[in-house]
Amino acid sequence: MTPDPTVFVATSDLAGQMRGRSVPAGSRDAVLRRGVGWVPADLAITAFGAIADNVFGSTGDLRLMPDPTTQVEIPARDGDPGVTLVLADQTLPDGTPWACCPRTFARRALEDLQEATGLEVVASFEHEFMMADLAPTGPFSFERHRSVEPFGSELVALLEGAGLQPENWLPEFGTDQFEITLEPAPGLVAADRAVLVKELVRDLARRHGRRVTFAPLQHPDGSGNGVHVHLSLRDATGAPVLHDPALPAGLSSLGQRFAAGILAHAPALLAITAPSPASYLRLTPHRWSAGGIFLAERNREALLRICPTSTVGGGDPAAQYNLEFRPSDATANPWLTLGVLVRAGLAGITGEYDAPTIWPESVTEQELAGVPTLPSGLAEALDHLVADRVVAGWFEPDLLDTHCAVKRAELAAVSGIDDVALCSAMADVY
C-alpha cells in the first residue's frame, strides 16, 4: 500500500538548492495556513552543505509560509510515494516579510517596476542538463531523444500535470545533454517554475534509476549547461512594449533603456546570475554562452540577445519580441536572478545611461573586439557586486553579506584543485 503523500514546504537558497521541511499529509491545511519553522542561518548553507560564516549565528527564528498557488503534486510511481511540493516565502514569526528572503526580493523588484512604470514582466527560464551513463548519440538527434524514454515523455506529462506549461523537450548539442523550456509566464510565476523544474527533473530521473546534473560544466573542455532568461515587458493593458519596427533591430526606446541598465551593471549582476566557482569556465568566447558585455541581434555570444520572431502561421512579432539574458546557470537562485535583472532594467528606464549599441546579426568577431569583457571568475564578480553601489543598494545588507560569504566559502572549498576536479565537484552537487 502506497502511503499518503507528505507535504514538502520549500525555499531556494543562495546556492540555488531547494531546501525545506515536510509534514504529514493530514497536516496540509494547517501548514498552508500557518507554515513551518525555519532558521535564518539556513540562508548561509553553501552548495557543499557547510554553513558559511554569517551574521545570524545560532539565534533567530523564521517561518516558511507556503504559497498555495505554487503547489504541485508529484504522483506515486512503482511503490515510490508521491509528495506535495509547495514553495514558500521566508517570513518573520508573525508572518511579516523577512527582508533577506530571495522570493520577497523578486516580488519587491516586480512591484517597484510596476509602481514606477506601470509595466509588468513576462519571463521564461530555459534549463539545460546532462544525463549520465547514456550510450553515445548525436547532437539534436532523434536517437538521443528516444534513448531516454520513457523518462522524456513522463517528464513532459509531469510538468503539464503540475501546470508548469512545458514548451519544448529536446536533445541538445553537448554530450548526453538535454533542454527543457517552459512557456512564458508572469515574472514571479516564471521564477517559481524555474525553482520547481530542476527538482522535478532530478526526482523523476532518480525514480528511473538515472542521474542528471545541471552544473555549468561537467568537464572544462565540454559543452556547458546554461539557464537562459527571456524577458519581455507588458503595459497595463497587456500590450507588449519592447518592439518598435521603426527602430534598429525593432527594439523600442524603452527596451533600449531597459537593456542599458542590464549592460551597465552586468559585472555585478553576474555574481548573482553565475555564482559558482565553475560558472566562469563556461562564460568564455566561442562557447555560445556569453563572450562579452554587449547587446546584439540573434547572436548567442551576446550577454543580451534580441531573439528572432516569426510571422509564420499568423505569428505576431511584437508579442514574441523578447530579450534573452545568457550568462546565467542553475547554480543561481532564480528569484534573485529575476530580481536583479528587473532592477537593472528599471534603473536603465529611470536613470541616465548611455544608449546601448545594438550589434547586427552580421557583426564580426573583429568588430566586437573592443566590447567590455565579463568578469574572469567568481571572486572578481563578487568584487564588482560589492563595489557597484547601485546594485549593492538593492539588497538588505544582511542578504548581500550572506551571499558574498556563501560564495567566498564555496571558493575556499575548491581552492587548490584543478579545473577538471572543480567541474566534477560541481556536477556532483548540481
mmCIF file of C-alpha atoms in Angstrom, residues 92-410:
data_model
loop_
_atom_site.group_PDB
_atom_site.id
_atom_site.type_symbol
_atom_site.label_atom_id
_atom_site.label_comp_id
_atom_site.label_asym_id
_atom_site.label_seq_id
_atom_site.Cartn_x
_atom_site.Cartn_y
_atom_site.Cartn_z
ATOM 1 C CA LEU A 92 9.332 36.575 10.499
ATOM 2 C CA PRO A 93 7.456 34.542 13.134
ATOM 3 C CA ASP A 94 4.470 36.898 12.941
ATOM 4 C CA GLY A 95 4.190 36.354 9.171
ATOM 5 C CA THR A 96 5.580 39.719 8.095
ATOM 6 C CA PRO A 97 8.142 39.643 5.248
ATOM 7 C CA TRP A 98 11.788 38.892 6.013
ATOM 8 C CA ALA A 99 13.987 41.269 4.048
ATOM 9 C CA CYS A 100 16.546 38.528 3.304
ATOM 10 C CA CYS A 101 14.041 36.188 1.618
ATOM 11 C CA PRO A 102 15.044 35.691 -2.044
ATOM 12 C CA ARG A 103 11.420 35.272 -3.166
ATOM 13 C CA THR A 104 10.490 38.511 -1.414
ATOM 14 C CA PHE A 105 13.431 40.176 -3.185
ATOM 15 C CA ALA A 106 11.984 39.190 -6.570
ATOM 16 C CA ARG A 107 8.446 40.192 -5.660
ATOM 17 C CA ARG A 108 9.512 43.642 -4.449
ATOM 18 C CA ALA A 109 11.541 44.243 -7.616
ATOM 19 C CA LEU A 110 8.499 43.435 -9.742
ATOM 20 C CA GLU A 111 6.283 45.638 -7.582
ATOM 21 C CA ASP A 112 8.714 48.550 -7.803
ATOM 22 C CA LEU A 113 8.888 48.216 -11.592
ATOM 23 C CA GLN A 114 5.113 48.286 -11.837
ATOM 24 C CA GLU A 115 4.773 51.218 -9.440
ATOM 25 C CA ALA A 116 7.417 53.294 -11.241
ATOM 26 C CA THR A 117 6.480 52.470 -14.839
ATOM 27 C CA GLY A 118 3.156 50.629 -14.926
ATOM 28 C CA LEU A 119 4.945 47.711 -16.596
ATOM 29 C CA GLU A 120 4.814 44.006 -15.855
ATOM 30 C CA VAL A 121 7.400 41.356 -16.683
ATOM 31 C CA VAL A 122 6.767 38.189 -18.640
ATOM 32 C CA ALA A 123 9.655 35.728 -18.385
ATOM 33 C CA SER A 124 10.835 32.217 -19.102
ATOM 34 C CA PHE A 125 13.855 30.240 -17.878
ATOM 35 C CA GLU A 126 15.409 27.663 -20.243
ATOM 36 C CA HIS A 127 17.252 24.827 -18.469
ATOM 37 C CA GLU A 128 19.956 22.590 -19.897
ATOM 38 C CA PHE A 129 21.212 19.459 -18.148
ATOM 39 C CA MET A 130 23.191 16.269 -18.756
ATOM 40 C CA MET A 131 22.131 12.700 -18.051
ATOM 41 C CA ALA A 132 24.806 10.223 -17.041
ATOM 42 C CA ASP A 133 25.687 6.814 -18.493
ATOM 43 C CA LEU A 134 23.923 7.040 -21.844
ATOM 44 C CA ALA A 135 25.016 5.256 -24.990
ATOM 45 C CA PRO A 136 26.726 7.673 -27.414
ATOM 46 C CA THR A 137 24.260 9.592 -29.602
ATOM 47 C CA GLY A 138 24.456 12.567 -31.941
ATOM 48 C CA PRO A 139 23.601 16.178 -31.100
ATOM 49 C CA PHE A 140 19.913 17.066 -31.506
ATOM 50 C CA SER A 141 19.252 13.528 -32.735
ATOM 51 C CA PHE A 142 16.026 11.574 -32.617
ATOM 52 C CA GLU A 143 18.143 8.678 -31.373
ATOM 53 C CA ARG A 144 19.109 10.622 -28.252
ATOM 54 C CA HIS A 145 15.551 11.809 -27.812
ATOM 55 C CA ARG A 146 14.340 8.203 -27.803
ATOM 56 C CA SER A 147 17.255 6.859 -25.787
ATOM 57 C CA VAL A 148 15.876 8.220 -22.527
ATOM 58 C CA GLU A 149 12.294 7.098 -22.953
ATOM 59 C CA PRO A 150 10.020 6.772 -21.127
ATOM 60 C CA PHE A 151 11.724 9.430 -18.978
ATOM 61 C CA GLY A 152 11.197 12.189 -21.553
ATOM 62 C CA SER A 153 7.504 11.576 -22.129
ATOM 63 C CA GLU A 154 6.891 11.165 -18.415
ATOM 64 C CA LEU A 155 8.718 14.437 -17.727
ATOM 65 C CA VAL A 156 6.554 16.367 -20.188
ATOM 66 C CA ALA A 157 3.410 14.792 -18.727
ATOM 67 C CA LEU A 158 4.578 15.545 -15.173
ATOM 68 C CA LEU A 159 5.245 19.190 -15.985
ATOM 69 C CA GLU A 160 1.925 19.524 -17.795
ATOM 70 C CA GLY A 161 0.102 17.925 -14.876
ATOM 71 C CA ALA A 162 1.845 20.300 -12.469
ATOM 72 C CA GLY A 163 0.748 23.312 -14.508
ATOM 73 C CA LEU A 164 4.294 24.315 -15.453
ATOM 74 C CA GLN A 165 3.437 24.553 -19.191
ATOM 75 C CA PRO A 166 6.380 22.842 -20.925
ATOM 76 C CA GLU A 167 7.138 24.332 -24.321
ATOM 77 C CA ASN A 168 9.997 22.192 -25.662
ATOM 78 C CA TRP A 169 11.777 18.989 -24.609
ATOM 79 C CA LEU A 170 14.790 18.354 -26.803
ATOM 80 C CA PRO A 171 18.153 16.634 -27.149
ATOM 81 C CA GLU A 172 20.813 19.355 -27.081
ATOM 82 C CA PHE A 173 24.272 19.746 -28.635
ATOM 83 C CA GLY A 174 26.508 18.608 -25.778
ATOM 84 C CA THR A 175 27.262 15.016 -24.948
ATOM 85 C CA ASP A 176 24.250 13.479 -23.137
ATOM 86 C CA GLN A 177 22.693 16.955 -22.959
ATOM 87 C CA PHE A 178 19.002 17.863 -22.960
ATOM 88 C CA GLU A 179 16.963 21.040 -22.624
ATOM 89 C CA ILE A 180 13.547 21.706 -21.152
ATOM 90 C CA THR A 181 11.833 25.038 -21.792
ATOM 91 C CA LEU A 182 8.631 26.392 -20.289
ATOM 92 C CA GLU A 183 6.052 28.769 -21.735
ATOM 93 C CA PRO A 184 6.472 32.457 -20.820
ATOM 94 C CA ALA A 185 4.645 33.441 -17.627
ATOM 95 C CA PRO A 186 4.290 36.442 -15.307
ATOM 96 C CA GLY A 187 7.613 37.232 -13.654
ATOM 97 C CA LEU A 188 7.256 35.627 -10.222
ATOM 98 C CA VAL A 189 5.441 32.613 -11.670
ATOM 99 C CA ALA A 190 8.303 32.092 -14.129
ATOM 100 C CA ALA A 191 10.897 32.216 -11.344
ATOM 101 C CA ASP A 192 8.828 29.839 -9.192
ATOM 102 C CA ARG A 193 8.680 27.418 -12.088
ATOM 103 C CA ALA A 194 12.447 27.660 -12.524
ATOM 104 C CA VAL A 195 12.858 26.582 -8.896
ATOM 105 C CA LEU A 196 10.453 23.691 -9.341
ATOM 106 C CA VAL A 197 11.523 22.327 -12.711
ATOM 107 C CA LYS A 198 15.036 21.390 -11.583
ATOM 108 C CA GLU A 199 13.668 19.334 -8.703
ATOM 109 C CA LEU A 200 11.016 17.653 -10.830
ATOM 110 C CA VAL A 201 13.664 16.661 -13.375
ATOM 111 C CA ARG A 202 16.028 15.354 -10.699
ATOM 112 C CA ASP A 203 13.308 13.482 -8.850
ATOM 113 C CA LEU A 204 11.938 11.787 -11.952
ATOM 114 C CA ALA A 205 15.445 10.847 -13.086
ATOM 115 C CA ARG A 206 16.149 9.286 -9.693
ATOM 116 C CA ARG A 207 12.941 7.286 -9.896
ATOM 117 C CA HIS A 208 14.114 5.980 -13.278
ATOM 118 C CA GLY A 209 17.470 4.992 -11.806
ATOM 119 C CA ARG A 210 19.225 7.780 -13.709
ATOM 120 C CA ARG A 211 21.425 10.679 -12.642
ATOM 121 C CA VAL A 212 21.273 14.187 -14.069
ATOM 122 C CA THR A 213 23.325 17.323 -13.458
ATOM 123 C CA PHE A 214 22.559 20.965 -14.123
ATOM 124 C CA ALA A 215 26.158 22.019 -13.352
ATOM 125 C CA PRO A 216 27.653 24.720 -15.624
ATOM 126 C CA LEU A 217 30.223 22.218 -16.928
ATOM 127 C CA GLN A 218 30.948 18.543 -16.407
ATOM 128 C CA HIS A 219 34.420 18.953 -17.906
ATOM 129 C CA PRO A 220 36.388 22.114 -18.779
ATOM 130 C CA ASP A 221 36.537 21.096 -22.433
ATOM 131 C CA GLY A 222 32.897 20.034 -22.663
ATOM 132 C CA SER A 223 29.669 21.808 -23.518
ATOM 133 C CA GLY A 224 28.083 23.881 -20.808
ATOM 134 C CA ASN A 225 24.655 23.998 -19.211
ATOM 135 C CA GLY A 226 23.055 27.424 -19.044
ATOM 136 C CA VAL A 227 19.768 28.852 -17.837
ATOM 137 C CA HIS A 228 18.833 31.465 -20.407
ATOM 138 C CA VAL A 229 16.355 34.021 -19.058
ATOM 139 C CA HIS A 230 13.893 35.516 -21.529
ATOM 140 C CA LEU A 231 12.295 38.828 -20.585
ATOM 141 C CA SER A 232 9.536 40.894 -22.139
ATOM 142 C CA LEU A 233 7.520 43.819 -20.795
ATOM 143 C CA ARG A 234 3.781 44.485 -20.974
ATOM 144 C CA ASP A 235 1.829 47.652 -20.189
ATOM 145 C CA ALA A 236 -1.290 47.849 -18.042
ATOM 146 C CA THR A 237 -3.449 46.678 -20.954
ATOM 147 C CA GLY A 238 -1.250 43.628 -21.542
ATOM 148 C CA ALA A 239 0.242 45.063 -24.729
ATOM 149 C CA PRO A 240 3.940 44.291 -25.398
ATOM 150 C CA VAL A 241 6.214 47.343 -25.270
ATOM 151 C CA LEU A 242 9.679 46.124 -26.297
ATOM 152 C CA HIS A 243 9.015 46.121 -30.036
ATOM 153 C CA ASP A 244 9.109 49.110 -32.372
ATOM 154 C CA PRO A 245 9.618 48.127 -36.019
ATOM 155 C CA ALA A 246 10.759 51.664 -36.882
ATOM 156 C CA LEU A 247 13.855 51.440 -34.661
ATOM 157 C CA PRO A 248 17.111 49.479 -35.080
ATOM 158 C CA ALA A 249 16.580 45.736 -34.590
ATOM 159 C CA GLY A 250 12.963 46.552 -33.745
ATOM 160 C CA LEU A 251 13.876 47.387 -30.129
ATOM 161 C CA SER A 252 11.753 50.175 -28.691
ATOM 162 C CA SER A 253 13.326 53.167 -26.969
ATOM 163 C CA LEU A 254 12.005 51.869 -23.645
ATOM 164 C CA GLY A 255 13.532 48.483 -24.419
ATOM 165 C CA GLN A 256 16.851 50.143 -25.193
ATOM 166 C CA ARG A 257 16.831 51.859 -21.808
ATOM 167 C CA PHE A 258 15.908 48.609 -20.047
ATOM 168 C CA ALA A 259 18.806 46.861 -21.805
ATOM 169 C CA ALA A 260 21.176 49.726 -20.996
ATOM 170 C CA GLY A 261 20.691 49.206 -17.268
ATOM 171 C CA ILE A 262 21.473 45.493 -17.513
ATOM 172 C CA LEU A 263 24.574 46.117 -19.628
ATOM 173 C CA ALA A 264 25.859 48.881 -17.343
ATOM 174 C CA HIS A 265 25.651 46.716 -14.224
ATOM 175 C CA ALA A 266 26.475 43.351 -15.820
ATOM 176 C CA PRO A 267 29.796 42.728 -13.991
ATOM 177 C CA ALA A 268 27.992 42.970 -10.646
ATOM 178 C CA LEU A 269 24.901 41.077 -11.813
ATOM 179 C CA LEU A 270 26.992 38.041 -12.690
ATOM 180 C CA ALA A 271 27.854 37.494 -9.031
ATOM 181 C CA ILE A 272 24.142 36.653 -8.670
ATOM 182 C CA THR A 273 23.320 35.002 -12.011
ATOM 183 C CA ALA A 274 26.521 32.927 -12.401
ATOM 184 C CA PRO A 275 27.508 32.422 -8.764
ATOM 185 C CA SER A 276 29.568 29.232 -8.692
ATOM 186 C CA PRO A 277 33.342 28.757 -8.947
ATOM 187 C CA ALA A 278 32.776 26.754 -12.160
ATOM 188 C CA SER A 279 30.423 29.239 -13.849
ATOM 189 C CA TYR A 280 33.208 31.305 -15.372
ATOM 190 C CA LEU A 281 34.829 28.359 -17.129
ATOM 191 C CA ARG A 282 31.681 28.360 -19.288
ATOM 192 C CA LEU A 283 31.441 32.119 -19.764
ATOM 193 C CA THR A 284 34.191 32.473 -22.348
ATOM 194 C CA PRO A 285 34.106 33.259 -26.080
ATOM 195 C CA HIS A 286 33.171 30.560 -28.580
ATOM 196 C CA ARG A 287 31.037 28.587 -26.126
ATOM 197 C CA TRP A 288 27.719 30.137 -27.217
ATOM 198 C CA SER A 289 27.209 31.268 -23.627
ATOM 199 C CA ALA A 290 28.308 34.907 -23.380
ATOM 200 C CA GLY A 291 31.539 36.159 -24.874
ATOM 201 C CA GLY A 292 31.259 39.806 -23.862
ATOM 202 C CA ILE A 293 29.029 42.524 -22.455
ATOM 203 C CA PHE A 294 27.055 43.615 -25.480
ATOM 204 C CA LEU A 295 23.566 43.645 -27.000
ATOM 205 C CA ALA A 296 23.069 42.012 -30.385
ATOM 206 C CA GLU A 297 20.502 40.629 -32.762
ATOM 207 C CA ARG A 298 20.295 36.843 -32.744
ATOM 208 C CA ASN A 299 23.899 36.399 -31.529
ATOM 209 C CA ARG A 300 24.482 33.648 -28.976
ATOM 210 C CA GLU A 301 27.773 35.187 -27.841
ATOM 211 C CA ALA A 302 25.960 38.310 -26.607
ATOM 212 C CA LEU A 303 25.221 38.966 -22.944
ATOM 213 C CA LEU A 304 21.813 40.231 -24.106
ATOM 214 C CA ARG A 305 20.390 38.682 -27.264
ATOM 215 C CA ILE A 306 17.468 40.068 -29.241
ATOM 216 C CA CYS A 307 15.612 36.889 -30.075
ATOM 217 C CA PRO A 308 14.136 36.134 -33.501
ATOM 218 C CA THR A 309 10.440 36.485 -34.243
ATOM 219 C CA SER A 310 8.340 34.777 -36.883
ATOM 220 C CA THR A 311 5.209 35.644 -38.841
ATOM 221 C CA VAL A 312 4.632 32.006 -39.838
ATOM 222 C CA GLY A 313 1.094 30.895 -39.104
ATOM 223 C CA GLY A 314 -0.002 34.410 -38.300
ATOM 224 C CA GLY A 315 2.652 34.993 -35.640
ATOM 225 C CA ASP A 316 2.798 38.494 -34.143
ATOM 226 C CA PRO A 317 6.393 39.796 -33.874
ATOM 227 C CA ALA A 318 5.503 42.273 -31.128
ATOM 228 C CA ALA A 319 4.022 39.547 -28.933
ATOM 229 C CA GLN A 320 7.073 37.312 -29.439
ATOM 230 C CA TYR A 321 9.728 40.013 -29.041
ATOM 231 C CA ASN A 322 11.975 39.480 -26.034
ATOM 232 C CA LEU A 323 15.472 39.948 -24.654
ATOM 233 C CA GLU A 324 17.455 36.880 -23.645
ATOM 234 C CA PHE A 325 19.959 37.187 -20.786
ATOM 235 C CA ARG A 326 22.511 34.445 -21.406
ATOM 236 C CA PRO A 327 25.149 34.408 -18.602
ATOM 237 C CA SER A 328 23.080 32.573 -16.027
ATOM 238 C CA ASP A 329 23.141 28.973 -14.861
ATOM 239 C CA ALA A 330 21.421 26.599 -12.461
ATOM 240 C CA THR A 331 23.772 27.368 -9.568
ATOM 241 C CA ALA A 332 21.890 30.686 -9.250
ATOM 242 C CA ASN A 333 18.758 31.363 -7.254
ATOM 243 C CA PRO A 334 16.023 32.095 -9.855
ATOM 244 C CA TRP A 335 14.292 34.635 -7.618
ATOM 245 C CA LEU A 336 17.487 36.646 -7.147
ATOM 246 C CA THR A 337 18.307 36.329 -10.852
ATOM 247 C CA LEU A 338 14.941 37.712 -11.883
ATOM 248 C CA GLY A 339 15.079 40.386 -9.197
ATOM 249 C CA VAL A 340 18.446 41.827 -10.209
ATOM 250 C CA LEU A 341 17.573 41.791 -13.918
ATOM 251 C CA VAL A 342 14.318 43.634 -13.245
ATOM 252 C CA ARG A 343 16.025 46.182 -11.002
ATOM 253 C CA ALA A 344 18.817 46.751 -13.505
ATOM 254 C CA GLY A 345 16.254 47.259 -16.249
ATOM 255 C CA LEU A 346 14.291 49.657 -14.045
ATOM 256 C CA ALA A 347 17.482 51.600 -13.332
ATOM 257 C CA GLY A 348 18.006 51.896 -17.082
ATOM 258 C CA ILE A 349 14.455 53.140 -17.651
ATOM 259 C CA THR A 350 14.507 55.724 -14.864
ATOM 260 C CA GLY A 351 18.191 56.719 -14.832
ATOM 261 C CA GLU A 352 20.693 58.367 -17.135
ATOM 262 C CA TYR A 353 22.524 55.639 -19.059
ATOM 263 C CA ASP A 354 24.191 55.744 -22.446
ATOM 264 C CA ALA A 355 22.074 54.262 -25.205
ATOM 265 C CA PRO A 356 23.378 50.776 -25.977
ATOM 266 C CA THR A 357 24.960 49.834 -29.267
ATOM 267 C CA ILE A 358 22.782 47.236 -30.975
ATOM 268 C CA TRP A 359 25.105 44.994 -32.930
ATOM 269 C CA PRO A 360 23.560 43.455 -36.063
ATOM 270 C CA GLU A 361 23.481 39.740 -36.702
ATOM 271 C CA SER A 362 26.216 40.258 -39.302
ATOM 272 C CA VAL A 363 28.746 41.672 -36.778
ATOM 273 C CA THR A 364 32.181 40.080 -36.947
ATOM 274 C CA GLU A 365 34.392 38.919 -34.112
ATOM 275 C CA GLN A 366 36.894 41.612 -35.068
ATOM 276 C CA GLU A 367 34.240 44.325 -34.730
ATOM 277 C CA LEU A 368 33.383 43.043 -31.255
ATOM 278 C CA ALA A 369 36.998 43.028 -30.120
ATOM 279 C CA GLY A 370 36.549 46.189 -28.069
ATOM 280 C CA VAL A 371 33.381 45.301 -26.145
ATOM 281 C CA PRO A 372 33.704 45.010 -22.354
ATOM 282 C CA THR A 373 34.605 41.581 -21.064
ATOM 283 C CA LEU A 374 32.869 39.540 -18.400
ATOM 284 C CA PRO A 375 34.494 39.007 -15.003
ATOM 285 C CA SER A 376 37.224 36.393 -15.206
ATOM 286 C CA GLY A 377 35.938 34.489 -12.188
ATOM 287 C CA LEU A 378 33.560 34.499 -9.257
ATOM 288 C CA ALA A 379 35.952 36.396 -6.978
ATOM 289 C CA GLU A 380 36.128 39.266 -9.471
ATOM 290 C CA ALA A 381 32.345 39.255 -9.909
ATOM 291 C CA LEU A 382 31.860 39.468 -6.133
ATOM 292 C CA ASP A 383 34.245 42.436 -6.025
ATOM 293 C CA HIS A 384 32.117 44.139 -8.704
ATOM 294 C CA LEU A 385 28.954 43.373 -6.727
ATOM 295 C CA VAL A 386 30.274 44.999 -3.574
ATOM 296 C CA ALA A 387 31.784 47.963 -5.459
ATOM 297 C CA ASP A 388 28.663 48.719 -7.526
ATOM 298 C CA ARG A 389 26.762 50.844 -5.050
ATOM 299 C CA VAL A 390 23.627 50.850 -7.210
ATOM 300 C CA VAL A 391 23.381 47.061 -7.298
ATOM 301 C CA ALA A 392 24.537 46.601 -3.703
ATOM 302 C CA GLY A 393 21.875 49.095 -2.649
ATOM 303 C CA TRP A 394 19.098 46.821 -3.897
ATOM 304 C CA PHE A 395 19.876 44.289 -1.176
ATOM 305 C CA GLU A 396 19.197 44.210 2.517
ATOM 306 C CA PRO A 397 22.776 44.413 3.892
ATOM 307 C CA ASP A 398 22.472 41.070 5.680
ATOM 308 C CA LEU A 399 21.350 39.388 2.452
ATOM 309 C CA LEU A 400 24.228 40.875 0.484
ATOM 310 C CA ASP A 401 26.770 39.978 3.159
ATOM 311 C CA THR A 402 25.450 36.420 3.414
ATOM 312 C CA HIS A 403 25.505 35.921 -0.351
ATOM 313 C CA CYS A 404 29.117 37.061 -0.515
ATOM 314 C CA ALA A 405 30.050 34.902 2.485
ATOM 315 C CA VAL A 406 28.454 31.804 0.928
ATOM 316 C CA LYS A 407 30.187 32.353 -2.388
ATOM 317 C CA ARG A 408 33.582 33.014 -0.818
ATOM 318 C CA ALA A 409 33.190 29.876 1.287
ATOM 319 C CA GLU A 410 32.477 27.907 -1.890
#
